[in-house]
Amino acid sequence: MLKDLYPDLCLPPEPILTRWGTWLEAAQYYYENYNKIKNVLSHLEDEAVAINTAKSLFEKPNLRNDLAFISDNCVFLAQAITQLESQNVRLTENVSNVKKVIEKVEGIPGSKGDLIRSKLVEVLSKNKGWETICQISDIISGTEVTSEHRVPFTTNEITSFSKAPITSVDVERSFSRYKSILRPDRRHFTFQHLKFHVVANNFEESSNTVKICNKKYNVPLEKQKLDAVSRDAGVKKNGSVTENKLD
């Protein structure tokens, strides 16, 4: 129905429960296409519970106003979250991004802005490591740190923080990936399959590392292509499957 009425309109985004930025992006989408989505719903039959729920939500008088507030004042958080989830980013850059978010949140008006600010203060106050990581960032960036705020780390330990992540997103997502390894529906999962599965889950990270090294050490493009072909050939060569079943 959506494509019939509005062929150029992309499908609504599907927010992911644990990725807060996707919810903000969805709110922005529905605000920008509010009338179109409401018109699409009006052409649908009231047969499914989801359709009835969606129609009742669009009948709420304050829905569009709430979406407008989120779109104008909160969508920047989605971009900030994406930046903090990136790998191989300097600590000083991540800390700077968080401080920019704090500044923008301070400028959100009204009672809703007060709620957002109080929530931000509460979250940062519970995170005892935030103050320490800010001090380490100041040291790495060359900012003068007073003696009463010295961090309990050696010089070598402080320099090791230069590209330290300040979020646990990689660890949390690894739980989801590895939880799926021994799903109940895996009836013929072997130890060799386990090996391939672990390699596949880490392939993207290793590929990013290779790209970074190639760029850092100016590896010629032809050499990069040759190495990629060699890696692919090695995977195909060792691609046999044994019957050592886990179940």
PDB file of C-alpha atoms in Angstrom, residues 7 18 22 43 47 86 93 111 123 129-130 142 144 154 162-163 172 192-193 206 211 241:
ATOM      1  CA  PRO A   7       6.404   5.175  -4.810  1.00  0.00           C
ATOM      2  CA  THR A  18      18.869  -1.990  22.411  1.00  0.00           C
ATOM      3  CA  THR A  22      17.442   3.852  15.821  1.00  0.00           C
ATOM      4  CA  HIS A  43      -6.441   2.830   3.458  1.00  0.00           C
ATOM      5  CA  GLU A  47      -8.104  -6.626  10.588  1.00  0.00           C
ATOM      6  CA  SER A  86      32.985   3.578  15.949  1.00  0.00           C
ATOM      7  CA  GLU A  93      37.740  12.725  20.105  1.00  0.00           C
ATOM      8  CA  SER A 111      10.114  20.988  30.904  1.00  0.00           C
ATOM      9  CA  VAL A 123      23.720   8.738  34.173  1.00  0.00           C
ATOM     10  CA  GLY A 129      34.938   6.322  35.478  1.00  0.00           C
ATOM     11  CA  TRP A 130      33.755   9.307  33.418  1.00  0.00           C
ATOM     12  CA  GLY A 142      48.180  18.398  26.501  1.00  0.00           C
ATOM     13  CA  GLU A 144      47.293  21.180  32.115  1.00  0.00           C
ATOM     14  CA  THR A 154      51.726   5.453  35.188  1.00  0.00           C
ATOM     15  CA  SER A 162      44.974   6.923  23.442  1.00  0.00           C
ATOM     16  CA  LYS A 163      42.405   4.849  21.499  1.00  0.00           C
ATOM     17  CA  GLU A 172      27.507  -6.245  24.338  1.00  0.00           C
ATOM     18  CA  GLN A 192      34.689 -27.415  12.314  1.00  0.00           C
ATOM     19  CA  HIS A 193      31.517 -25.379  11.870  1.00  0.00           C
ATOM     20  CA  SER A 206      40.018  -8.181  11.046  1.00  0.00           C
ATOM     21  CA  LYS A 211      42.697  -1.705   5.899  1.00  0.00           C
ATOM     22  CA  VAL A 241      34.013 -30.214   7.212  1.00  0.00           C
TER      23      VAL A 241
END
